[in-house]
Structures are given as C-alpha cells and as structure tokens.
C-alpha cells in the first residue's frame, strides 16, 4: 500500500502534472501513507494475536467484534441525525440490488 501510494506521488511530481501549492507537500503525504500503513499492519498483528491467544471460541470472538462495531456505527448514525429527514435521507439511493445485498 505504502509503496504504491509513494509511486503515484513520485510519478506526479516527476511529470510536472501535479500542481503543488504552498500547503501540500509530497514528503508529508509520503510520511502519512507510511505511518498509516505501519499502524494498520501493527493493528492487524495485534488483533490476530488477541484472537489466537484468547481461550474462547472463534465464533464468539467474531460475534463480540461484530456487536462492538454495530454499536459504534449505531452511535455515529444517531449523532449525525441525517438532517432530521429520518429514514428518507438514510435510505436515499437504495436500489433493489442494494436491498438484496442488505438482506443476504
């Protein structure tokens, strides 16, 4: 991930096609990508370690992670409120294929 993003950044700056302004920096962007890739890898290793060292069944661990994720998402949805329009704003743009995926 980091090397791919770095190549895109470097290619744009070498070709002169990227318009640089005073508030953008290729080095800063490259550092941010490397930091996020490193943190993502470390988080993945830590999660894998926790899943393998716990002595509870894998399905229960997965259910716990899913419940926590759902709770966090629920809080975010409730905080945003979607402009007070309710379900109309939340489900705006849902097509039959979207509903098919939701009910899978």
mmCIF file of C-alpha atoms in Angstrom, residues 38-104:
data_model
loop_
_atom_site.group_PDB
_atom_site.id
_atom_site.type_symbol
_atom_site.label_atom_id
_atom_site.label_comp_id
_atom_site.label_asym_id
_atom_site.label_seq_id
_atom_site.Cartn_x
_atom_site.Cartn_y
_atom_site.Cartn_z
ATOM 1 C CA UNK A 38 2.636 0.771 9.532
ATOM 2 C CA UNK A 39 -0.137 1.370 12.066
ATOM 3 C CA UNK A 40 -2.551 -0.726 10.026
ATOM 4 C CA UNK A 41 -0.088 -3.612 9.935
ATOM 5 C CA UNK A 42 0.568 -3.374 13.658
ATOM 6 C CA UNK A 43 -3.152 -3.286 14.403
ATOM 7 C CA UNK A 44 -3.680 -6.371 12.254
ATOM 8 C CA UNK A 45 -0.903 -8.242 14.058
ATOM 9 C CA UNK A 46 -2.256 -7.228 17.465
ATOM 10 C CA UNK A 47 -5.788 -8.296 16.515
ATOM 11 C CA UNK A 48 -4.527 -11.633 15.231
ATOM 12 C CA UNK A 49 -2.523 -12.161 18.419
ATOM 13 C CA UNK A 50 -5.543 -11.394 20.597
ATOM 14 C CA UNK A 51 -7.774 -13.724 18.597
ATOM 15 C CA UNK A 52 -5.293 -16.588 18.814
ATOM 16 C CA UNK A 53 -4.335 -16.223 22.482
ATOM 17 C CA UNK A 54 -7.849 -15.979 23.898
ATOM 18 C CA UNK A 55 -9.361 -19.282 25.006
ATOM 19 C CA UNK A 56 -12.901 -18.593 23.846
ATOM 20 C CA UNK A 57 -14.408 -19.992 20.631
ATOM 21 C CA UNK A 58 -13.703 -18.111 17.402
ATOM 22 C CA UNK A 59 -17.420 -17.627 16.654
ATOM 23 C CA UNK A 60 -17.877 -15.852 19.996
ATOM 24 C CA UNK A 61 -14.900 -13.597 19.335
ATOM 25 C CA UNK A 62 -16.302 -12.735 15.909
ATOM 26 C CA UNK A 63 -19.734 -12.050 17.384
ATOM 27 C CA UNK A 64 -18.171 -9.770 20.008
ATOM 28 C CA UNK A 65 -16.279 -7.783 17.373
ATOM 29 C CA UNK A 66 -19.430 -7.528 15.226
ATOM 30 C CA UNK A 67 -21.515 -6.343 18.180
ATOM 31 C CA UNK A 68 -18.957 -3.695 19.128
ATOM 32 C CA UNK A 69 -18.732 -2.480 15.521
ATOM 33 C CA UNK A 70 -22.514 -2.322 15.247
ATOM 34 C CA UNK A 71 -22.774 -0.358 18.484
ATOM 35 C CA UNK A 72 -20.167 2.167 17.339
ATOM 36 C CA UNK A 73 -21.891 2.554 13.970
ATOM 37 C CA UNK A 74 -25.263 2.960 15.672
ATOM 38 C CA UNK A 75 -23.931 5.793 17.830
ATOM 39 C CA UNK A 76 -22.470 7.525 14.778
ATOM 40 C CA UNK A 77 -25.739 7.209 12.849
ATOM 41 C CA UNK A 78 -27.729 8.578 15.783
ATOM 42 C CA UNK A 79 -25.332 11.500 16.284
ATOM 43 C CA UNK A 80 -25.453 12.591 12.665
ATOM 44 C CA UNK A 81 -29.222 12.522 12.595
ATOM 45 C CA UNK A 82 -29.175 12.925 8.811
ATOM 46 C CA UNK A 83 -30.675 16.382 8.839
ATOM 47 C CA UNK A 84 -33.866 15.366 10.609
ATOM 48 C CA UNK A 85 -35.232 13.767 7.444
ATOM 49 C CA UNK A 86 -35.273 10.350 9.053
ATOM 50 C CA UNK A 87 -35.374 7.182 7.011
ATOM 51 C CA UNK A 88 -35.799 9.072 3.723
ATOM 52 C CA UNK A 89 -32.303 10.558 3.976
ATOM 53 C CA UNK A 90 -30.698 7.417 5.362
ATOM 54 C CA UNK A 91 -32.069 5.115 2.663
ATOM 55 C CA UNK A 92 -31.763 7.626 -0.177
ATOM 56 C CA UNK A 93 -30.274 5.968 -3.236
ATOM 57 C CA UNK A 94 -31.049 2.387 -2.246
ATOM 58 C CA UNK A 95 -31.911 0.358 -5.347
ATOM 59 C CA UNK A 96 -33.250 -3.228 -5.424
ATOM 60 C CA UNK A 97 -29.718 -4.611 -5.724
ATOM 61 C CA UNK A 98 -28.728 -2.713 -2.578
ATOM 62 C CA UNK A 99 -31.635 -4.253 -0.676
ATOM 63 C CA UNK A 100 -30.642 -7.700 -1.965
ATOM 64 C CA UNK A 101 -27.156 -7.231 -0.518
ATOM 65 C CA UNK A 102 -28.589 -5.932 2.773
ATOM 66 C CA UNK A 103 -30.797 -8.986 3.223
ATOM 67 C CA UNK A 104 -28.068 -11.521 2.355
#
